[in-house]
Short mmCIF file of C-alpha atoms in Angstrom, two decimals:
data_model
loop_
_atom_site.label_atom_id
_atom_site.label_comp_id
_atom_site.label_asym_id
_atom_site.label_seq_id
_atom_site.Cartn_x
_atom_site.Cartn_y
_atom_site.Cartn_z
CA UNK N 1189 -23.80 -8.96 7.61
CA UNK N 1190 -21.98 -11.87 9.27
CA UNK N 1191 -22.99 -14.40 6.54
CA UNK N 1192 -21.60 -12.07 3.85
CA UNK N 1193 -18.39 -11.40 5.80
CA UNK N 1194 -17.90 -15.09 6.52
CA UNK N 1195 -18.51 -16.14 2.91
CA UNK N 1196 -16.08 -13.52 1.62
CA UNK N 1197 -13.43 -14.55 4.16
CA UNK N 1198 -13.73 -18.26 3.38
CA UNK N 1199 -13.50 -17.54 -0.36
CA UNK N 1200 -10.38 -15.45 0.20
CA UNK N 1201 -8.80 -18.13 2.40
CA UNK N 1202 -9.22 -20.75 -0.32
CA UNK N 1203 -8.06 -18.34 -3.01
CA UNK N 1204 -4.92 -17.34 -1.08
CA UNK N 1205 -3.91 -20.97 -0.64
CA UNK N 1206 -4.49 -21.87 -4.29
CA UNK N 1207 -3.26 -18.71 -5.98
CA UNK N 1208 -1.63 -16.07 -3.72
CA UNK N 1209 -1.72 -12.55 -5.14
CA UNK N 1210 1.63 -11.51 -3.71
CA UNK N 1211 4.51 -13.53 -2.30
CA UNK N 1212 6.45 -12.61 0.79
CA UNK N 1213 10.04 -11.46 0.31
CA UNK N 1214 12.85 -13.25 2.12
CA UNK N 1215 14.78 -10.43 3.82
CA UNK N 1216 18.57 -10.64 3.91
CA UNK N 1217 18.59 -9.09 7.39
CA UNK N 1218 15.15 -9.66 8.94
CA UNK N 1219 14.14 -7.42 11.83
CA UNK N 1220 11.62 -7.69 14.63
CA UNK N 1221 9.32 -4.66 14.48
CA UNK N 1222 6.93 -3.68 17.28
CA UNK N 1223 3.86 -1.67 16.21
CA UNK N 1224 1.39 -0.07 18.61
CA UNK N 1225 -2.18 1.11 17.97
CA UNK N 1226 -3.27 -2.37 16.96
CA UNK N 1227 -6.98 -1.51 16.71
CA UNK N 1228 -6.38 0.98 13.87
CA UNK N 1229 -6.27 0.12 10.17
CA UNK N 1230 -3.04 2.07 9.70
CA UNK N 1231 -1.31 -0.27 12.18
CA UNK N 1232 -2.56 -3.26 10.19
CA UNK N 1233 -1.23 -1.69 6.98
CA UNK N 1234 2.23 -1.20 8.49
CA UNK N 1235 2.20 -4.74 9.90
CA UNK N 1236 1.43 -6.15 6.46
CA UNK N 1237 4.10 -4.01 4.81
CA UNK N 1238 6.83 -5.12 7.23
CA UNK N 1239 5.69 -8.75 7.04
CA UNK N 1240 5.66 -8.85 3.23
CA UNK N 1241 9.18 -7.36 3.26
CA UNK N 1242 10.34 -10.37 5.32
CA UNK N 1243 10.27 -8.96 8.84
CA UNK N 1244 8.65 -10.19 12.05
CA UNK N 1245 5.83 -8.09 13.53
CA UNK N 1246 4.74 -7.67 17.16
CA UNK N 1247 1.40 -5.87 17.54
CA UNK N 1248 0.51 -3.95 20.71
CA UNK N 1249 -2.65 -2.33 22.08
CA UNK N 1250 -4.00 -1.17 25.43
CA UNK N 1251 -5.95 -3.59 27.63
CA UNK N 1252 -9.28 -2.01 26.66
CA UNK N 1253 -8.81 -3.23 23.09
CA UNK N 1254 -7.72 -6.82 23.77
CA UNK N 1255 -10.44 -7.80 21.27
CA UNK N 1256 -8.82 -6.20 18.20
CA UNK N 1257 -9.49 -8.08 14.98
CA UNK N 1258 -6.08 -7.26 13.54
CA UNK N 1259 -4.39 -9.63 15.98
CA UNK N 1260 -5.63 -12.44 13.69
CA UNK N 1261 -3.68 -11.11 10.72
CA UNK N 1262 -1.13 -13.49 9.25
CA UNK N 1263 1.29 -10.56 9.36
CA UNK N 1264 1.23 -10.53 13.19
CA UNK N 1265 3.54 -12.98 14.94
CA UNK N 1266 2.66 -11.93 18.53
CA UNK N 1267 0.01 -9.70 20.10
CA UNK N 1268 0.24 -8.02 23.52
CA UNK N 1269 -1.83 -5.60 25.57
CA UNK N 1270 -0.46 -3.01 27.99
CA UNK N 1271 -2.03 -0.39 30.33
CA UNK N 1272 -3.58 2.83 29.06
CA UNK N 1273 -0.79 5.47 29.20
CA UNK N 1274 -3.07 8.19 30.53
CA UNK N 1275 -4.24 6.04 33.44
CA UNK N 1276 -0.96 4.23 34.16
CA UNK N 1277 2.01 5.93 32.53
CA UNK N 1278 4.63 3.80 34.26
CA UNK N 1279 2.75 0.62 33.43
CA UNK N 1280 2.51 1.65 29.76
CA UNK N 1281 6.21 2.45 29.46
CA UNK N 1282 7.30 -0.65 31.36
CA UNK N 1283 4.95 -2.77 29.26
CA UNK N 1284 6.60 -1.58 26.06
CA UNK N 1285 10.06 -2.21 27.51
CA UNK N 1286 9.13 -5.70 28.72
CA UNK N 1287 7.79 -6.67 25.27
CA UNK N 1288 10.80 -5.16 23.50
CA UNK N 1289 13.19 -7.15 25.71
CA UNK N 1290 11.21 -10.40 25.58
CA UNK N 1291 10.77 -10.36 21.80
CA UNK N 1292 14.19 -8.83 21.04
CA UNK N 1293 12.63 -5.95 19.15
CA UNK N 1294 14.85 -4.03 16.72
CA UNK N 1295 12.48 -1.18 15.87
CA UNK N 1296 9.43 0.33 17.56
CA UNK N 1297 7.01 2.13 15.23
CA UNK N 1298 4.28 3.86 17.28
CA UNK N 1299 0.90 4.11 15.59
CA UNK N 1300 -0.31 6.58 18.15
CA UNK N 1301 -3.69 7.70 19.25
CA UNK N 1302 -3.63 11.48 19.87
CA UNK N 1303 -3.32 10.77 23.58
CA UNK N 1304 -0.48 8.26 23.25
CA UNK N 1305 1.89 10.28 21.02
CA UNK N 1306 3.40 12.10 24.00
CA UNK N 1307 3.81 8.90 26.01
CA UNK N 1308 5.47 7.17 23.04
CA UNK N 1309 7.93 10.06 23.00
CA UNK N 1310 8.71 9.27 26.65
CA UNK N 1311 9.11 5.61 25.67
CA UNK N 1312 11.76 6.63 23.14
CA UNK N 1313 14.18 7.44 25.95
CA UNK N 1314 13.35 4.29 27.90
CA UNK N 1315 13.66 1.96 24.89
CA UNK N 1316 16.83 3.57 23.52
CA UNK N 1317 19.13 0.85 24.91
CA UNK N 1318 16.95 -1.94 23.50
CA UNK N 1319 15.78 -0.77 20.06
CA UNK N 1320 15.36 2.15 17.70
CA UNK N 1321 12.16 4.16 18.05
CA UNK N 1322 10.69 5.83 14.97
CA UNK N 1323 9.27 8.84 16.79
CA UNK N 1324 10.24 12.32 17.94
CA UNK N 1325 11.27 13.34 21.47
CA UNK N 1326 8.70 14.56 23.99
CA UNK N 1327 9.48 18.28 23.61
CA UNK N 1328 9.09 18.21 19.83
CA UNK N 1329 5.92 16.12 19.98
CA UNK N 1330 4.34 18.63 22.37
CA UNK N 1331 5.39 21.50 20.12
CA UNK N 1332 3.93 19.92 16.97
CA UNK N 1333 0.75 18.75 18.71
CA UNK N 1334 0.10 22.27 19.96
CA UNK N 1335 -1.66 23.97 17.03
CA UNK N 1336 -0.48 27.40 18.16
CA UNK N 1337 3.17 26.40 18.65
CA UNK N 1338 3.13 24.59 15.30
CA UNK N 1339 1.89 27.74 13.56
CA UNK N 1340 4.69 29.73 15.21
CA UNK N 1341 7.34 27.19 14.15
CA UNK N 1342 6.11 27.23 10.54
CA UNK N 1343 6.08 31.03 10.50
CA UNK N 1344 9.68 31.08 11.74
CA UNK N 1345 10.61 28.89 8.75
CA UNK N 1346 8.93 31.30 6.36
CA UNK N 1347 6.02 28.95 5.62
CA UNK N 1348 2.38 29.93 5.26
CA UNK N 1349 -0.16 29.30 8.04
CA UNK N 1350 -3.40 31.07 8.98
CA UNK N 1351 -3.25 33.79 11.64
CA UNK N 1352 -3.53 32.02 15.00
CA UNK N 1353 -4.20 33.11 18.59
CA UNK N 1354 -3.92 31.04 21.75
CA UNK N 1355 -7.10 31.17 23.83
CA UNK N 1356 -7.15 30.26 27.53
CA UNK N 1357 -10.35 32.11 28.52
CA UNK N 1358 -13.63 32.74 26.64
CA UNK N 1359 -13.30 36.47 27.32
CA UNK N 1360 -10.31 36.65 24.94
CA UNK N 1361 -12.65 35.74 22.09
CA UNK N 1362 -15.32 38.17 23.22
CA UNK N 1363 -12.76 40.99 23.42
CA UNK N 1364 -11.28 40.26 19.99
CA UNK N 1365 -11.98 42.91 17.33
CA UNK N 1366 -13.27 40.86 14.40
CA UNK N 1367 -14.17 44.01 12.45
CA UNK N 1368 -10.53 44.45 11.44
CA UNK N 1369 -10.24 40.96 9.97
CA UNK N 1370 -10.72 39.88 6.36
CA UNK N 1371 -11.74 36.31 7.18
CA UNK N 1372 -13.91 34.77 9.90
CA UNK N 1373 -12.29 32.57 12.54
CA UNK N 1374 -12.82 29.09 13.95
CA UNK N 1375 -11.72 27.82 17.34
CA UNK N 1376 -10.21 24.39 18.02
CA UNK N 1377 -9.07 22.59 21.14
CA UNK N 1378 -5.30 22.22 21.43
CA UNK N 1379 -5.60 18.99 23.48
CA UNK N 1380 -7.28 16.34 21.31
CA UNK N 1381 -11.08 16.44 21.57
CA UNK N 1382 -12.77 13.63 19.62
CA UNK N 1383 -16.14 15.42 19.56
CA UNK N 1384 -15.52 19.18 19.49
CA UNK N 1385 -12.81 18.80 16.83
CA UNK N 1386 -15.61 18.52 14.24
CA UNK N 1387 -17.25 21.80 15.32
CA UNK N 1388 -16.38 24.44 12.71
CA UNK N 1389 -18.67 27.23 13.92
CA UNK N 1390 -17.53 30.55 12.38
CA UNK N 1391 -16.64 33.47 14.61
CA UNK N 1392 -18.10 35.94 15.16
CA UNK N 1393 -21.59 34.42 15.27
CA UNK N 1394 -24.67 36.26 14.02
CA UNK N 1395 -24.90 38.29 17.23
CA UNK N 1396 -22.76 39.12 20.23
CA UNK N 1397 -25.12 37.01 22.36
CA UNK N 1398 -24.71 33.99 20.07
CA UNK N 1399 -20.93 34.36 20.15
CA UNK N 1400 -20.98 34.55 23.94
CA UNK N 1401 -23.22 31.48 24.26
CA UNK N 1402 -21.03 29.49 21.89
CA UNK N 1403 -17.62 30.23 23.41
CA UNK N 1404 -18.92 29.83 26.96
CA UNK N 1405 -20.17 26.35 26.02
CA UNK N 1406 -16.62 25.25 25.21
CA UNK N 1407 -14.28 23.77 27.87
CA UNK N 1408 -11.68 26.56 27.53
CA UNK N 1409 -9.22 27.03 30.40
CA UNK N 1410 -5.54 27.50 31.23
CA UNK N 1411 -5.16 23.72 31.41
CA UNK N 1412 -7.24 23.12 28.25
CA UNK N 1413 -6.17 25.91 25.88
CA UNK N 1414 -7.71 26.42 22.43
CA UNK N 1415 -6.43 28.08 19.27
CA UNK N 1416 -8.50 30.64 17.37
CA UNK N 1417 -7.48 30.42 13.77
CA UNK N 1418 -8.26 32.42 10.65
CA UNK N 1419 -10.75 30.48 8.51
CA UNK N 1420 -9.43 30.36 4.96
CA UNK N 1421 -11.76 29.00 2.32
CA UNK N 1422 -10.60 26.44 -0.21
CA UNK N 1423 -10.09 22.72 -0.69
CA UNK N 1424 -8.88 20.78 2.34
CA UNK N 1425 -6.04 18.27 2.00
CA UNK N 1426 -4.39 15.82 4.37
CA UNK N 1427 -0.85 14.46 4.20
CA UNK N 1428 0.96 11.45 5.59
CA UNK N 1429 4.74 11.74 5.73
CA UNK N 1430 7.41 9.41 7.04
CA UNK N 1431 10.55 11.35 7.87
CA UNK N 1432 14.04 10.38 9.00
CA UNK N 1433 16.58 13.01 10.12
CA UNK N 1434 14.72 15.68 8.18
CA UNK N 1435 14.53 13.58 5.01
CA UNK N 1436 11.07 13.06 3.53
CA UNK N 1437 10.89 9.31 2.80
CA UNK N 1438 7.16 8.62 2.39
CA UNK N 1439 4.65 11.17 1.14
CA UNK N 1440 0.97 10.99 0.30
CA UNK N 1441 -1.53 13.82 -0.17
CA UNK N 1442 -5.33 13.37 -0.38
CA UNK N 1443 -8.40 15.54 -0.46
CA UNK N 1444 -9.76 15.77 3.07
CA UNK N 1445 -12.92 16.35 5.08
CA UNK N 1446 -13.97 16.65 8.72
CA UNK N 1447 -14.71 12.92 9.02
CA UNK N 1448 -12.15 11.32 6.72
CA UNK N 1449 -12.74 7.72 5.60
CA UNK N 1450 -11.88 7.95 1.89
CA UNK N 1451 -8.38 8.32 0.51
CA UNK N 1452 -7.20 8.95 -3.04
CA UNK N 1453 -3.75 10.34 -3.83
CA UNK N 1454 -3.53 13.73 -5.53
CA UNK N 1455 -0.53 15.70 -6.75
CA UNK N 1456 -0.26 19.20 -5.27
CA UNK N 1457 3.42 20.27 -5.72
CA UNK N 1458 3.03 23.30 -3.43
CA UNK N 1459 1.97 21.08 -0.52
CA UNK N 1460 4.81 18.62 -1.10
CA UNK N 1461 7.30 21.49 -1.16
CA UNK N 1462 5.81 22.94 2.07
CA UNK N 1463 6.13 19.59 3.87
CA UNK N 1464 9.67 19.05 2.56
CA UNK N 1465 10.81 22.45 3.81
CA UNK N 1466 9.15 22.03 7.20
CA UNK N 1467 10.54 18.58 8.03
CA UNK N 1468 14.00 19.63 6.83
CA UNK N 1469 13.89 22.84 8.82
CA UNK N 1470 12.77 21.03 11.97
CA UNK N 1471 15.11 18.03 11.32
CA UNK N 1472 12.27 15.68 12.22
CA UNK N 1473 12.20 11.90 12.57
CA UNK N 1474 8.92 10.05 12.77
CA UNK N 1475 5.53 9.92 11.11
CA UNK N 1476 3.94 13.32 10.56
CA UNK N 1477 0.38 14.10 9.49
CA UNK N 1478 -0.54 17.53 8.14
CA UNK N 1479 -3.80 19.29 7.28
CA UNK N 1480 -3.81 21.97 4.56
CA UNK N 1481 -6.15 24.44 2.88
CA UNK N 1482 -5.48 25.35 -0.76
CA UNK N 1483 -7.20 28.54 -1.87
CA UNK N 1484 -8.83 28.93 -5.30
CA UNK N 1485 -5.80 31.01 -6.34
CA UNK N 1486 -3.34 28.25 -5.41
CA UNK N 1487 -1.87 29.37 -2.08
CA UNK N 1488 -1.47 26.62 0.50
CA UNK N 1489 -1.82 27.08 4.27
CA UNK N 1490 -0.94 24.41 6.82
CA UNK N 1491 -3.66 24.15 9.46
CA UNK N 1492 -2.05 21.70 11.85
CA UNK N 1493 0.53 18.96 12.27
CA UNK N 1494 -0.13 15.73 14.16
CA UNK N 1495 3.10 13.84 14.98
CA UNK N 1496 1.69 10.40 14.23
CA UNK N 1497 0.66 8.07 11.43
CA UNK N 1498 -2.11 9.15 9.07
CA UNK N 1499 -4.70 6.73 7.72
CA UNK N 1500 -3.72 7.85 4.21
CA UNK N 1501 -0.89 5.34 4.58
CA UNK N 1502 -3.47 2.70 3.59
CA UNK N 1503 -2.81 3.81 -0.01
CA UNK N 1504 0.56 2.04 0.22
CA UNK N 1505 -1.15 -1.37 0.49
CA UNK N 1506 0.59 -2.63 -2.68
CA UNK N 1507 3.88 -0.75 -2.40
CA UNK N 1508 6.79 -3.20 -2.00
CA UNK N 1509 9.23 -0.68 -0.47
CA UNK N 1510 7.29 0.93 2.39
CA UNK N 1511 9.22 -0.99 5.07
CA UNK N 1512 12.52 0.29 3.66
CA UNK N 1513 11.55 3.86 4.51
CA UNK N 1514 11.64 2.91 8.20
CA UNK N 1515 14.62 0.56 8.15
CA UNK N 1516 17.15 1.57 5.46
CA UNK N 1517 20.10 3.63 6.75
CA UNK N 1518 20.88 5.05 3.30
CA UNK N 1519 19.15 8.26 2.11
CA UNK N 1520 16.36 8.07 -0.45
CA UNK N 1521 16.70 9.86 -3.79
CA UNK N 1522 12.95 10.62 -3.80
CA UNK N 1523 10.19 10.00 -1.25
CA UNK N 1524 7.94 7.00 -1.86
CA UNK N 1525 4.44 7.83 -3.08
CA UNK N 1526 1.46 5.54 -3.74
CA UNK N 1527 1.88 3.48 -6.88
CA UNK N 1528 -0.08 4.48 -9.97
CA UNK N 1529 -1.87 1.14 -9.67
CA UNK N 1530 -3.04 1.85 -6.10
CA UNK N 1531 -6.81 2.19 -5.91
CA UNK N 1532 -8.52 4.66 -3.54
CA UNK N 1533 -9.15 3.17 -0.11
CA UNK N 1534 -12.38 3.17 1.89
CA UNK N 1535 -14.13 1.25 4.70
CA UNK N 1536 -17.02 -0.86 3.39
CA UNK N 1537 -19.47 -0.26 6.22
CA UNK N 1538 -18.98 3.50 6.21
CA UNK N 1539 -19.88 3.39 2.51
CA UNK N 1540 -22.89 1.13 3.16
CA UNK N 1541 -24.10 3.58 5.81
CA UNK N 1542 -23.86 6.46 3.37
CA UNK N 1543 -25.52 4.37 0.67
CA UNK N 1544 -28.64 3.70 2.75
CA UNK N 1545 -28.95 7.00 4.65
CA UNK N 1546 -27.71 9.83 2.44
CA UNK N 1547 -29.27 9.14 -0.93
CA UNK N 1548 -31.29 11.81 -2.72
CA UNK N 1549 -31.04 10.75 -6.38
CA UNK N 1550 -29.96 8.01 -8.76
CA UNK N 1551 -26.81 10.02 -9.42
CA UNK N 1552 -25.93 9.82 -5.73
CA UNK N 1553 -26.51 6.05 -5.76
CA UNK N 1554 -24.27 5.70 -8.81
CA UNK N 1555 -21.58 7.84 -7.14
CA UNK N 1556 -21.58 5.73 -3.98
CA UNK N 1557 -21.52 2.46 -5.90
CA UNK N 1558 -18.66 3.84 -7.99
CA UNK N 1559 -16.60 4.35 -4.82
CA UNK N 1560 -17.17 0.70 -3.87
CA UNK N 1561 -16.29 -0.71 -7.27
CA UNK N 1562 -13.37 1.58 -8.17
CA UNK N 1563 -11.70 1.56 -4.77
CA UNK N 1564 -10.44 -0.97 -2.23
CA UNK N 1565 -11.53 -1.74 1.31
CA UNK N 1566 -8.63 -0.69 3.55
CA UNK N 1567 -8.97 -3.69 5.87
CA UNK N 1568 -9.78 -6.50 3.45
CA UNK N 1569 -6.94 -8.33 1.71
CA UNK N 1570 -7.19 -11.48 -0.41
CA UNK N 1571 -3.85 -12.53 1.09
CA UNK N 1572 -4.93 -11.77 4.67
CA UNK N 1573 -8.74 -11.92 5.04
CA UNK N 1574 -9.22 -12.73 8.74
CA UNK N 1575 -8.95 -9.12 10.04
CA UNK N 1576 -11.94 -8.10 7.90
CA UNK N 1577 -14.07 -10.84 9.46
CA UNK N 1578 -12.86 -10.25 13.01
CA UNK N 1579 -13.09 -6.43 13.04
CA UNK N 1580 -16.70 -6.45 11.82
CA UNK N 1581 -17.85 -9.67 13.45
CA UNK N 1582 -16.01 -9.49 16.77
CA UNK N 1583 -14.22 -6.23 17.63
CA UNK N 1584 -16.97 -3.71 16.89
CA UNK N 1585 -19.89 -5.88 18.14
CA UNK N 1586 -18.11 -6.44 21.48
CA UNK N 1587 -17.44 -2.71 21.84
CA UNK N 1588 -21.13 -2.04 21.17
CA UNK N 1589 -22.19 -4.65 23.72
CA UNK N 1590 -19.83 -3.18 26.30
CA UNK N 1591 -21.21 0.32 25.68
CA UNK N 1592 -24.77 -1.01 26.00
CA UNK N 1593 -23.97 -2.87 29.21
CA UNK N 1594 -22.38 0.24 30.73
CA UNK N 1595 -25.19 2.49 29.53
CA UNK N 1596 -22.79 4.80 27.66
CA UNK N 1597 -23.82 6.86 24.65
CA UNK N 1598 -21.74 6.82 21.49
CA UNK N 1599 -21.69 9.20 18.55
CA UNK N 1600 -20.49 6.95 15.73
CA UNK N 1601 -18.70 3.73 14.92
CA UNK N 1602 -15.32 4.42 13.34
CA UNK N 1603 -14.18 1.26 11.57
CA UNK N 1604 -11.00 3.02 10.46
CA UNK N 1605 -9.64 3.50 13.97
CA UNK N 1606 -11.53 0.50 15.33
CA UNK N 1607 -13.52 2.12 18.11
CA UNK N 1608 -16.69 3.91 19.14
CA UNK N 1609 -16.42 7.70 19.19
CA UNK N 1610 -17.74 8.80 22.59
CA UNK N 1611 -17.77 11.97 24.68
CA UNK N 1612 -14.60 11.99 26.76
CA UNK N 1613 -13.33 8.91 24.90
CA UNK N 1614 -9.76 8.01 24.02
#
């Protein structure tokens, strides 16, 4: 696909010089904003939003991802790599501080991986004397990231969540009396697990033996607890929210799925009200992602909260005020939502993969082509085309070559988060 990607990029470069689609604003008080998670599309979206609002952007990633294609975005003024926080916590924190001091950063907006959200909370304390950090403290991050503690916090605020039980040993599941329950259950790892998170096996299984085999195959322990949660049927939804001092400033709700690479805004007032009450009740600051189930009768249940940016933020690609939600000191009258003109976002090569491997009829072909023509690639921009070329022609191929050289298996390419999904991966 390199010839296609190159031709598209060159066309966009010429077009942007001759007739730019959108002009950059000259900010009255420009800020220097540091954004982490540089390999992920959501970091690119935030970089573009701050840049178009007249601010200077510093992009950061860990050393492993020095090859990120987003570093070539015109929105990025400087790019740095720092140690992996799990392997070298002190190096990660000091790296952020060194960059913030060198570049005179005014605001740090973490675009966290699940692993990094806790370490970015630790960075908040360290960076406090240098810049503002748009993130919660370590205690709150741990509470929200823990699916069981989150369910307890929501219950204490009078909000609806499925019944949840903390599991630290497989025997707890085997001893549970499922006969008294209305719904089946599923079990999910509380620490982020990039592979097992997609396993939605219903409990109990067909037989006691099957249940025992399944739960004993999971890495459940005191140090790696799981949550067993009531499985409520209905439509799944995901939410991105940007919150400051309990005030909901950015909100977007989309239909969801286990492997989410398509986003289209929908209006579900009950979910918006749930999120508003929760962030106010917890007095949160930061970027909060939520997963919901809405039953056929209209009740909404929050499944989990991830205290980090959601990829649904790509729907704000043409919103002129997104940067204000992070920078303005004055309260907002209403949270920002995607503009009516915003098209659904997707990732071209995920759609191509589906087009060539999951087709059973002409109707399916028409549906897939409709997604491509009606929506917008989340990475590609006529004003900023180089990331599209470099992610697909440089970043992902090099990650594949590295995996091949090391003899490591991988499960899928995720163009959205810019990496290979692997067992035990980041």
